[in-house]
XYZ file of C-alpha atoms in Angstrom:
626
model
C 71.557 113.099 112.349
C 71.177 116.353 110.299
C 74.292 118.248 110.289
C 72.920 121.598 111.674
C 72.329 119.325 114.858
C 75.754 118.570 115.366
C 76.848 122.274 116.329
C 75.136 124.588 118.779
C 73.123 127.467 117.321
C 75.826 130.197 118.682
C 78.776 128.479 116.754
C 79.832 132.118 115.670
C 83.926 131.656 116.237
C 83.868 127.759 115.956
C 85.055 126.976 119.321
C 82.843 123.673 119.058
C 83.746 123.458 115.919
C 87.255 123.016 117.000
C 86.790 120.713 119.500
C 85.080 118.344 117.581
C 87.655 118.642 114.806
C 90.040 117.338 117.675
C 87.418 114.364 118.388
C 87.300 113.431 114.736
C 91.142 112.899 115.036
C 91.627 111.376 118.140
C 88.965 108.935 117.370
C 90.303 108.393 113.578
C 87.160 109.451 112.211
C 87.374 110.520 108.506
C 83.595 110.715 108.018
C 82.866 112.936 110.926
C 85.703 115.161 109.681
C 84.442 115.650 106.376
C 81.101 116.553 107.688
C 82.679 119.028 109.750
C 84.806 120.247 106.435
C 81.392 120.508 104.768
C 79.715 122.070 107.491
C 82.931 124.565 107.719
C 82.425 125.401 103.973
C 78.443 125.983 104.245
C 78.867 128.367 107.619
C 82.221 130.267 105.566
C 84.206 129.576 108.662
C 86.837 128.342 105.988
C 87.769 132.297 106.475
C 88.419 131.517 110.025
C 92.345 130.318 109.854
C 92.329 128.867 112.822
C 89.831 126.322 112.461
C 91.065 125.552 108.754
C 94.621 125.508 109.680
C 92.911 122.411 111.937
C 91.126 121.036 109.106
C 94.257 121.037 107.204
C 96.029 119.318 110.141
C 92.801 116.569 110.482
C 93.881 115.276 106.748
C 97.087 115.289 107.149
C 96.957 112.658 110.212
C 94.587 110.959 107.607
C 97.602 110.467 105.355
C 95.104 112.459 103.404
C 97.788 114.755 101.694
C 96.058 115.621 98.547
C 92.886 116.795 100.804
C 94.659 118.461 102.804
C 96.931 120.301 99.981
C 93.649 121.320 98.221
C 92.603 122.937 101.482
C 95.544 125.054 101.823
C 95.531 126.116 98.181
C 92.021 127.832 98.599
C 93.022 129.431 101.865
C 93.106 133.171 100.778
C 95.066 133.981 104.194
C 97.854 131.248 105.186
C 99.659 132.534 108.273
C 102.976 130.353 109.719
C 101.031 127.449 110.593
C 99.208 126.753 107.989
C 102.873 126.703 106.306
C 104.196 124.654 109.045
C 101.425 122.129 109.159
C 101.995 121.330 104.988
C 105.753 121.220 105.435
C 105.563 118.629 108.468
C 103.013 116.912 106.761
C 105.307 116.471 103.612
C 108.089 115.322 105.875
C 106.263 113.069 107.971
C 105.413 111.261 104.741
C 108.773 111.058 103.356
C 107.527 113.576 100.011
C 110.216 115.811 100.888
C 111.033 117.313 97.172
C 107.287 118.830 97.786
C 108.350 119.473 101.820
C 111.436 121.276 100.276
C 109.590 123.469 97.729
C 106.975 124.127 100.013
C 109.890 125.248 102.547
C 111.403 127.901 99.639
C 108.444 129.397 98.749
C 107.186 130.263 102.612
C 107.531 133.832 103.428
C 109.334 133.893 106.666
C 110.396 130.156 107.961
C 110.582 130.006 111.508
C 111.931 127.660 113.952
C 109.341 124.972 114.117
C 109.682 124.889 110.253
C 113.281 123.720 110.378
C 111.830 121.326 112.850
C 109.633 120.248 110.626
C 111.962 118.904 107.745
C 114.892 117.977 110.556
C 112.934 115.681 112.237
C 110.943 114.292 109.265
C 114.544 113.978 107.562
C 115.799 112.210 110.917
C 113.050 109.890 110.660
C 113.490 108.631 107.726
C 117.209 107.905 107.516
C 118.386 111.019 106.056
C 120.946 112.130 108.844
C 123.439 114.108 106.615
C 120.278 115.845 105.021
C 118.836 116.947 108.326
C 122.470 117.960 109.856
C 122.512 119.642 106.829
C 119.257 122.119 107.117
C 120.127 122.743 110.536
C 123.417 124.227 109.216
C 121.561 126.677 107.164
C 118.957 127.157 110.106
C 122.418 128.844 111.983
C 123.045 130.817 108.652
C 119.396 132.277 109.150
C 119.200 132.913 112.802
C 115.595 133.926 113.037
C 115.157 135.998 116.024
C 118.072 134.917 117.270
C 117.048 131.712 117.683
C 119.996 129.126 116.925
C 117.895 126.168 118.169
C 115.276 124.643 120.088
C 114.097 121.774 122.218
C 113.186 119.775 119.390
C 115.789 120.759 116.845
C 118.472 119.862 119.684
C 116.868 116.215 119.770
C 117.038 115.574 116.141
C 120.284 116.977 115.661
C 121.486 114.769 118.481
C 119.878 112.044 116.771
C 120.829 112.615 113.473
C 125.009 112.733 115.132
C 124.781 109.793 116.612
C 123.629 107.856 113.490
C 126.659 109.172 111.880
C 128.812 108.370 114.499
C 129.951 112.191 114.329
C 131.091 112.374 117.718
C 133.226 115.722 117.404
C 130.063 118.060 115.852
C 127.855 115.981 118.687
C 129.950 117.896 121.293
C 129.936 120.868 119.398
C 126.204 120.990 119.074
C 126.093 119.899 122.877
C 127.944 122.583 123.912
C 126.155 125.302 121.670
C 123.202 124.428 123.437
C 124.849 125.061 126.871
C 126.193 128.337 125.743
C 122.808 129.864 124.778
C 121.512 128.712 127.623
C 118.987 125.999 126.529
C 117.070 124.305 129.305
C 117.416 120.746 129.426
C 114.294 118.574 129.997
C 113.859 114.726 130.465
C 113.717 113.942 126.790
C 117.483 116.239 125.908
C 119.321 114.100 128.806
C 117.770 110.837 127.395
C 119.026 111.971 123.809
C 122.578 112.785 124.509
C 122.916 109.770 126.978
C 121.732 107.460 124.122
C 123.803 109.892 121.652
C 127.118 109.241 123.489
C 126.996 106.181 123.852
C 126.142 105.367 120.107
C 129.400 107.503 119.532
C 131.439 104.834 121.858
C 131.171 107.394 124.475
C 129.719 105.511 127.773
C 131.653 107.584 130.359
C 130.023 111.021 128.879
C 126.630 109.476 128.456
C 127.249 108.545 132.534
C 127.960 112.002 133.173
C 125.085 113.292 131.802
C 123.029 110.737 133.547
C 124.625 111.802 137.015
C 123.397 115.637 136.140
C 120.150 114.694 135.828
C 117.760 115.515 138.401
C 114.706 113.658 137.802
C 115.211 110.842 135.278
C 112.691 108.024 133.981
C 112.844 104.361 132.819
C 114.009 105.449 129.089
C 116.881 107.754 130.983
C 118.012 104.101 132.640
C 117.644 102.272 129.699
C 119.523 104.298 127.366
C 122.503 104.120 130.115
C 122.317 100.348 129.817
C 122.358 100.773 125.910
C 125.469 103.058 126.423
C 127.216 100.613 128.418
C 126.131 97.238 126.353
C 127.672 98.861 122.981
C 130.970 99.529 124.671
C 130.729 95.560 125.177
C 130.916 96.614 129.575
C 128.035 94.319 129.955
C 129.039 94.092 133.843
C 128.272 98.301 134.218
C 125.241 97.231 132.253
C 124.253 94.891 134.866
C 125.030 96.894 137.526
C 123.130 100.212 136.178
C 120.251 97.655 135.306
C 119.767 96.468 138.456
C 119.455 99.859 140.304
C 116.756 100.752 137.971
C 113.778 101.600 139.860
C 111.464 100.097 137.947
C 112.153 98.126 134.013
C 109.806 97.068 131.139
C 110.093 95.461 128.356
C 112.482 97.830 126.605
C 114.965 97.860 129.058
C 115.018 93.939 129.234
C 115.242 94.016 125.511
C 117.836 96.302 125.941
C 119.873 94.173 127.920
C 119.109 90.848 126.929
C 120.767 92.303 123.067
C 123.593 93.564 124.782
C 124.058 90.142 125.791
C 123.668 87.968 122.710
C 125.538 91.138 120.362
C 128.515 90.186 122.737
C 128.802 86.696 122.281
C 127.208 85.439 125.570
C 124.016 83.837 124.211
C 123.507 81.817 127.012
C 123.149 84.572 129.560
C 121.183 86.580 127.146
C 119.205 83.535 126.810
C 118.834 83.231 131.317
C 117.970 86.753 131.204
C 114.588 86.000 128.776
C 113.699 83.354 131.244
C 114.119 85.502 134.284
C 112.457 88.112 132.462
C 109.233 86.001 131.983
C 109.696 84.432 135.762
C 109.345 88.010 136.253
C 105.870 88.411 134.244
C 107.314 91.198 131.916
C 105.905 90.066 128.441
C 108.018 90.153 125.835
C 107.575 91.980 122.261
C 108.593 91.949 118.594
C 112.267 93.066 119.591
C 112.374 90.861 122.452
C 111.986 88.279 120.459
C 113.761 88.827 117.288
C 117.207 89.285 120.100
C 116.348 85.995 121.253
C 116.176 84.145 118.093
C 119.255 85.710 117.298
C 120.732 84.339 120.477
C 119.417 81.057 119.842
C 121.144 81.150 115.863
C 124.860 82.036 117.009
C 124.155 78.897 119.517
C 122.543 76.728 117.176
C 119.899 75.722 119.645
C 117.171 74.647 116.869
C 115.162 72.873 119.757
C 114.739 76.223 121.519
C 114.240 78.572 119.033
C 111.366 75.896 118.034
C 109.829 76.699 121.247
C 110.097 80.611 120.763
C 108.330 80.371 117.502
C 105.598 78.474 118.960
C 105.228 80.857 121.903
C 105.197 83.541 118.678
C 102.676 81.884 117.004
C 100.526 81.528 120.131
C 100.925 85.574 121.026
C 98.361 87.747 119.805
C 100.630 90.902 120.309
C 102.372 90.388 117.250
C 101.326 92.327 114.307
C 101.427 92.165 110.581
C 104.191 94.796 110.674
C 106.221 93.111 113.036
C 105.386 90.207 111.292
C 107.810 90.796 108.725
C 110.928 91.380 111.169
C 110.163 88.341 113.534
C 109.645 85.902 109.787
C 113.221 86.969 109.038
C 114.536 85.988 112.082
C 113.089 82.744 112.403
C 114.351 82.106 109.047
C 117.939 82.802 109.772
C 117.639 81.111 112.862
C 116.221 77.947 110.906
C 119.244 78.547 108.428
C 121.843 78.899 111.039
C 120.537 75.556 112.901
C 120.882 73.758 109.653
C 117.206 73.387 109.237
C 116.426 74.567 105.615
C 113.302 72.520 105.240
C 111.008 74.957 107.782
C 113.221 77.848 106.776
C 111.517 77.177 103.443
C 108.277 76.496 104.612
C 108.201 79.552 106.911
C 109.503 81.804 103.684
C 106.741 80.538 101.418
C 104.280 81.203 104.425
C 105.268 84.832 104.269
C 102.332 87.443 102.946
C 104.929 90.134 102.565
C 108.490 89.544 101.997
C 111.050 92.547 102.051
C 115.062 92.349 100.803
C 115.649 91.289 104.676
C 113.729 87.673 104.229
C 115.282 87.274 100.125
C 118.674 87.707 101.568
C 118.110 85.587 104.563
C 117.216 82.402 102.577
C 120.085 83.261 99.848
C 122.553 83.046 102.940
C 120.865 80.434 104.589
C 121.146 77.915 101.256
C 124.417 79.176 100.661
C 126.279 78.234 103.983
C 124.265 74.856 104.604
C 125.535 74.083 101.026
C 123.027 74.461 98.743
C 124.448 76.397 96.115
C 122.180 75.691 93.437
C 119.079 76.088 95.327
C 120.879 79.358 96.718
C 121.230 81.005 92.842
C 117.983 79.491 91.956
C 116.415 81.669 94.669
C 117.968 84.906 93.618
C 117.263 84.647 89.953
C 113.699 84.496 91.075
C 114.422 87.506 93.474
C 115.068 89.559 90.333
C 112.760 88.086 88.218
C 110.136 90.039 90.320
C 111.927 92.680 90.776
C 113.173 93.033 94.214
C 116.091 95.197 93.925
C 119.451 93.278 95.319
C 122.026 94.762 98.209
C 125.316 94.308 99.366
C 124.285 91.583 101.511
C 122.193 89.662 98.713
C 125.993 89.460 96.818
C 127.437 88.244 99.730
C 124.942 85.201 99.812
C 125.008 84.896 96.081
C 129.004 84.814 96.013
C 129.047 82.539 98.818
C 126.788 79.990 96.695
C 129.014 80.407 94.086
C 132.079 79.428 96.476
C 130.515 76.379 97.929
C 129.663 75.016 94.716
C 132.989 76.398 93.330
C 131.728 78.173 90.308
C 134.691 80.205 89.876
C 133.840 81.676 86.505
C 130.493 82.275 87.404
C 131.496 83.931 90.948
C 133.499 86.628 88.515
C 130.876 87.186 86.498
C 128.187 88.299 89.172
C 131.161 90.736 90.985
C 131.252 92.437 87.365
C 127.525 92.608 87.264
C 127.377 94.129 90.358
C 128.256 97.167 89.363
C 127.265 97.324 85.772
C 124.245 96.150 86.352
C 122.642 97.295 89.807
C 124.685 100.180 90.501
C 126.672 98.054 93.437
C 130.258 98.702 94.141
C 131.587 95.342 95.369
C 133.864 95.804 99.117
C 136.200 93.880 99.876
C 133.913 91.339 102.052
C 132.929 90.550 98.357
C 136.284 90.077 96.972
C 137.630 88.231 99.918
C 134.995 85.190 99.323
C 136.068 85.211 95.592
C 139.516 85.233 96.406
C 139.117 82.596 98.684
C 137.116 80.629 95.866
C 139.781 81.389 93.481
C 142.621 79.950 96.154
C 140.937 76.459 96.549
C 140.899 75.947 92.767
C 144.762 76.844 92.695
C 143.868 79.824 90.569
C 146.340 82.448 92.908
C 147.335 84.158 89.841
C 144.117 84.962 89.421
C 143.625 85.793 93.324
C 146.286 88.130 93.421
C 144.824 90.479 90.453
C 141.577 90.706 92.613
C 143.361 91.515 95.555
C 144.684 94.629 93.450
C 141.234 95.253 92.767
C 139.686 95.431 96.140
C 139.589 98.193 98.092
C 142.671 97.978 100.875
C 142.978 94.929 99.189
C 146.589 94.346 101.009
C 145.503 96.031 103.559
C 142.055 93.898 104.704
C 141.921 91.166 106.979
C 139.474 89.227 104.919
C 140.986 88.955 102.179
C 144.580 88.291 103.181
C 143.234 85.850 105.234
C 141.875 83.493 102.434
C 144.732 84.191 100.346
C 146.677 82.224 103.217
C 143.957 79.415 103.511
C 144.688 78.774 99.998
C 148.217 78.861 100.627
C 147.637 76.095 102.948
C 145.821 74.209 100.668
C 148.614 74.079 97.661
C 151.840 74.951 99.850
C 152.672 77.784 97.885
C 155.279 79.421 100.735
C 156.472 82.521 99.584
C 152.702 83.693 99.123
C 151.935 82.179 102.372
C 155.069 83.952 104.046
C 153.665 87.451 102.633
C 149.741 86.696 103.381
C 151.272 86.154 107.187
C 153.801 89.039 107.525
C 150.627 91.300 106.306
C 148.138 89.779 108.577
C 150.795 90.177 111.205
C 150.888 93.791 111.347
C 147.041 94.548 110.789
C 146.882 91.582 113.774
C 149.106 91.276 115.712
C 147.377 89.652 118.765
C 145.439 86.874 116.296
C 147.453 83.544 117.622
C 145.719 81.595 114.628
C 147.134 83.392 111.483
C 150.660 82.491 113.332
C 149.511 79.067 114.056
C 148.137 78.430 109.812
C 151.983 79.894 109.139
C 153.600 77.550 110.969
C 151.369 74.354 109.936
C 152.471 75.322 106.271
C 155.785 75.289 106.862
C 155.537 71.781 108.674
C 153.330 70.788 105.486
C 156.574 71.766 103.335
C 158.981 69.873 106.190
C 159.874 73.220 107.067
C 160.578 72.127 110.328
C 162.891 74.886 111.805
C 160.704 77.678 110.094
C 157.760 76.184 111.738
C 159.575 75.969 115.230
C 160.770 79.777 114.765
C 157.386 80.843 114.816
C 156.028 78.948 117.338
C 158.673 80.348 119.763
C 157.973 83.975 118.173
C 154.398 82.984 119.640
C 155.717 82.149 122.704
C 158.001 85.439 123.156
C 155.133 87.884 122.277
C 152.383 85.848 124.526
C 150.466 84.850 122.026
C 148.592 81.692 122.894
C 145.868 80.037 120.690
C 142.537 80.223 121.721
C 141.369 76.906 122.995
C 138.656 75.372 120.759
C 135.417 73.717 121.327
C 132.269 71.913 119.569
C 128.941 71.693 121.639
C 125.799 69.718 120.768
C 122.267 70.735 122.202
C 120.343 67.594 124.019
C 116.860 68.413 125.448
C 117.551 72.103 124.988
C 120.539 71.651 127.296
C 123.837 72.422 125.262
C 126.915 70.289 126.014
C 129.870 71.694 125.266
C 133.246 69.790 124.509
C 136.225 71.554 124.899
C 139.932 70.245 122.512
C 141.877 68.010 124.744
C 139.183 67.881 127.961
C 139.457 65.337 131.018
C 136.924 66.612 132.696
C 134.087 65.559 130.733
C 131.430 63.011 133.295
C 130.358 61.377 129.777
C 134.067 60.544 129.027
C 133.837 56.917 128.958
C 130.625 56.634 127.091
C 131.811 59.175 124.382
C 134.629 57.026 123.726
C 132.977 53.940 123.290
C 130.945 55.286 121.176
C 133.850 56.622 118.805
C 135.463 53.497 118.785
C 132.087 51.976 117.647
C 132.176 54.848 114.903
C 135.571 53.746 113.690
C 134.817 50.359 113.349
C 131.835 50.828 111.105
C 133.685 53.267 108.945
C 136.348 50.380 108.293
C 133.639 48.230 107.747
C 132.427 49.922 105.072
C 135.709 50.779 102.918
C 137.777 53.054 104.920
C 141.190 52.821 105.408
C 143.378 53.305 108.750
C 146.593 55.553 108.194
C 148.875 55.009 111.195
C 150.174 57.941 113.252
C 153.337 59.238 112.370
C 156.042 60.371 114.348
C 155.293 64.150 113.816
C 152.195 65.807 113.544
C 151.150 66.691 109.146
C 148.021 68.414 107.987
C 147.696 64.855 106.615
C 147.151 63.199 109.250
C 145.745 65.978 111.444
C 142.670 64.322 111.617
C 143.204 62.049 114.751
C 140.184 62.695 117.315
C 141.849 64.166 119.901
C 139.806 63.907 123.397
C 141.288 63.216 127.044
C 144.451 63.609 126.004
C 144.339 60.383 123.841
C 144.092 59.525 120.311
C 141.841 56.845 118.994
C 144.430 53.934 117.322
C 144.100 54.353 114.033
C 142.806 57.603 111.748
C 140.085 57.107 109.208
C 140.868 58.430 106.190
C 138.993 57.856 102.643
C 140.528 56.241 99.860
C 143.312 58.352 98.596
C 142.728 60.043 94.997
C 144.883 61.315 92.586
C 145.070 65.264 92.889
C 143.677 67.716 90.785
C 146.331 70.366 91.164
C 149.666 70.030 91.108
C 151.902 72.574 93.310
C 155.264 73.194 91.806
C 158.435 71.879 93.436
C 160.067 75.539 92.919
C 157.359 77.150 94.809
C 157.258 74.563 97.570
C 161.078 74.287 97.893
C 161.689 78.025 97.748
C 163.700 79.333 100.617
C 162.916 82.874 102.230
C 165.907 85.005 102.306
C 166.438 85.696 105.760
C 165.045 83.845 109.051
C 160.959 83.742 109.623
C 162.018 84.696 113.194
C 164.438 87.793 112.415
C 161.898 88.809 109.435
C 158.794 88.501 111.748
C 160.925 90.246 114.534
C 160.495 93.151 112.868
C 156.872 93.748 112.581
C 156.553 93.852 116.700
């Protein structure tokens, strides 16, 4: 069709101009919007700023930036929003060194400039550097305006990222002062803002003020309530919503399995499909995760398949929803489709590297684990934090001390990474085992809050444990005391090392400590999943229907293990690390405990360090800490 047919023979202002400008970008037409640029240029409507502040607009929703900057630069009169249409554009795309130039050179910024590079800033993780132009926005104070609408919603945003509760109230009540009317969207900010902060009970006042709320205003009160780990006012607000979709089951069903309560997180997926609410990406990537803190291989088998099967999922999403199948592969212990799923991937980001480095890593394959990070580099996909963390792990597992030292020093040397103390702890712990605590100690120097982080402390004791080296263990403990004083099992590790030593009445002191401060070990359990039902087996259970059977089958266990070498150790009168092994189930130990053939040590503990004496009582010393 010839152009000139397009547009009626009266097009003197452009008004159909303009509306098929709008047509051209609802419909995502780029060759219908050219023609109209053309047709624009031939007519010299480009004089008309209206209708080229449009055109400038069109290319911009293109992602068309160059077109669209090359419009604005032969614009002879620019008025605000041809200003305000670049600078948004720029933001919207992340360019904001040309956003930020653009912003300096405008005449007169107004509000819905600063809008422009807030939100765009907000988007795109930059929350200190959007908090940060709407502090010069206040310096400015066009017209009197402190704020809007839109810049209150960023801002809000932008707090709650930062968990900056105190200038999230300050903001909040700025707003109220100048008298800001609050819509839909403001309440359904500063509920979700709130309760990001840890703030639940001011996220439910706002919710009671609200007049008219909607499904995102009921959802973000569930989110409120789910961080603050009240998944019971979560229910409860959940169930009086008037109507729910899939965001707000998502919503709750994470809230769930973030908790620890997989199972009910996993109920709540099938009631939410009994319910015919189809699930999405999110949904799904929350119930994997579910199903990999349970270990329930069998059913996250089935969610992949009902993945594969959905034609919802896109290539975007794709990316997400590989990396959580992975880890849940990993975490089941199933590295062989873990692998085959990673190699299926088109696109891999650092999420899906660091996933398999992990994965290898804990299901001890160290090797494999390094191997797969060298050839992370090799194509250079820049490491993180949590790539170390894998990579270190490997190292511990296959207990490459001198290796595990050297990639902590090239962290920072060499990709700009300053190792935390989650990094140093699985060193140190690495370092223990091998009987290196000399070693240990200097990294625990090193780290940051190294005395004064759990992690770390904690595997300098495990190592204590291992070699019996008291007066280490006895300061590990009194530390890990204080920053925990409610943690039963650093107590209990204490007291086994002194019984190790024969330090019978030092163990005994601490036990009763226990006992005086109500301290009680948590009760622990194993569980095995069986036609995607999980049985779980709690220490010391009579109550188990499969009692009988379990033990026959133990004793059947036993007897092939003698069979084929083993040794039996018999029980001694008081309970040792050594022969802690004893399977301990209905209150009664099999006969005999298994043990391998016994070899020579590798590290010798010296009789000074196991036979030193503290100065003063465990019980008076550790009386002092409460």
């Amino acid at each position: 069709m010839p152009c000139t047919e397009i547009f009626s023979t009266d097009d003197r202002t452009g008004p159909n101009s303009a509306s098929l400008i709008s047509f051209s970008i609802k419909t995502q037409n780029l060759k219908l919007g050219k023609l109209l640029h053309s047709h624009l240029i031939k007519t010299a409507l480009t004089f008309n700023v209206f209708l080229i502040n449009r055109i400038i607009y069109m290319y911009s929703k293109y992602n068309s930036l160059g077109s669209a900057q090359k419009v604005f630069d032969e614009v002879l009169i620019k008025n605000t929003h041809s200003w305000n249409t670049m600078i948004s554009a720029y933001s919207q795309m992340g360019q904001f060194d040309v956003a930020h130039n653009m912003f300096d050179e405008m005449p007169e910024p107004n509000v819905v400039t600063y809008n422009a590079l807030i939100s765009g800033l907000t988007q795109h993780g930059f929350y200190r550097e959007s908090i940060g132009v709407f502090k010069r926005m206040q310096k400015k104070q066009y017209n009197g305006l402190l704020m809007d609408e839109f810049t209150l919603v960023s801002v809000v945003g932008s707090s709650a990222c930062l968990a900056a509760s105190e200038f999230l109230r300050q903001v909040h009540g700025v707003a109220v002062v100048i008298g800001l009317k609050f819509s839909v969207p403001i309440y359904n900010a500063l509920i979700a803002a709130y309760g990001k902060c840890g703030d639940p009970e001011k996220s439910r006042l706002i919710f009671g003020q609200m007049v008219e709320r909607d499904v995102v205003s009921w959802t973000s009160m569930v989110v409120a309530y789910a961080r603050a780990s009240r998944l019971e006012d979560a229910c409860c607000v959940f169930d009086q919503m008037p109507t729910r979709n899939t965001v707000s089951w998502t919503a709750l069903i994470a809230g769930f399995s973030q908790n620890g309560r997989g199972d009910e997180a996993l109920d709540l997926f099938v009631q939410m499909q009994e319910e015919s609410i189809h699930p999405n990406a999110f949904t799904y990537v929350t119930v994997l995760s579910a199903c990999a803190d349970l270990a329930l291989l069998h059913r996250g088998k089935q969610l992949h398949s009902r993945i594969i099967r959905s034609n919802s999922v896109n290539e975007e999403s794709n990316v997400f929803l590989s990396n959580a199948l992975i880890d849940m592969y990993c975490k089941s212990g199933d590295m062989k489709s873990a692998w085959t799923l990673f190699k299926g991937m088109p696109k891999r980001d650092i999420v899906s590297w660091n996933s398999l480095i992990t994965g290898l890593a804990q299901n001890g394959n160290g090797d494999e684990s390094l191997a797969v990070f060298k050839k992370m580099i090799d194509i250079g996909m820049k490491p993180n934090h949590v790539t170390f963390l894998g990579v270190l792990s490997a190292c511990s597992h296959r207990g490459l001390a001198y290796e595990g030292l050297q990639i902590l020093e090239s962290m920072e040397k060499d990709y700009s990474i300053i190792p935390r103390s989650d990094h140093y702890a699985i060193l140190i712990d690495l370092l223990g085992r091998k009987n290196m605590l000399d070693k240990a100690m200097e990294l625990i120097e090193r780290a940051p809050n190294g005395f004064c982080h759990v992690g770390t402390l904690g595997a300098l004791l495990g190592a204590c444990r291992i070699h019996g080296n008291l007066d280490l263990a006895f300061r590990a403990g009194t530390a890990l005391f204080k920053l925990e004083p409610q943690n039963a099992g650093r107590h209990v590790m204490l007291s086994n090392i002194y019984a190790a030593a024969g330090k019978w009445n030092d163990a005994s002191q601490l036990r009763l400590l226990m006992e005086e401060n109500g301290l009680k070990k948590e009760v622990a359990y194993s569980w095995i999943e069986i036609r995607s039902t999980r049985h779980q087996f709690v220490a010391k259970d009579k109550f188990n229907g499969d009692m009988e059977e379990i033990h026959e089958l133990i004793d059947k266990l036993a007897d092939q293990m003698k069979d084929i070498g083993y040794i039996s150790l018999p029980k001694t009168s008081k309970p040792t690390p050594a022969v802690d092994y004893a399977f301990d189930i209905g209150n009664s130990y099999i006969d005999d405990v298994i043990e391998a053939p016994v070899q020579p040590p590798t590290t010798v503990v010296e009789p000074a360090a196991l036979n030193q004496e503290p100065d003063a009582s465990v019980k008076e010393k550790l009386k002092t800490l409460n």
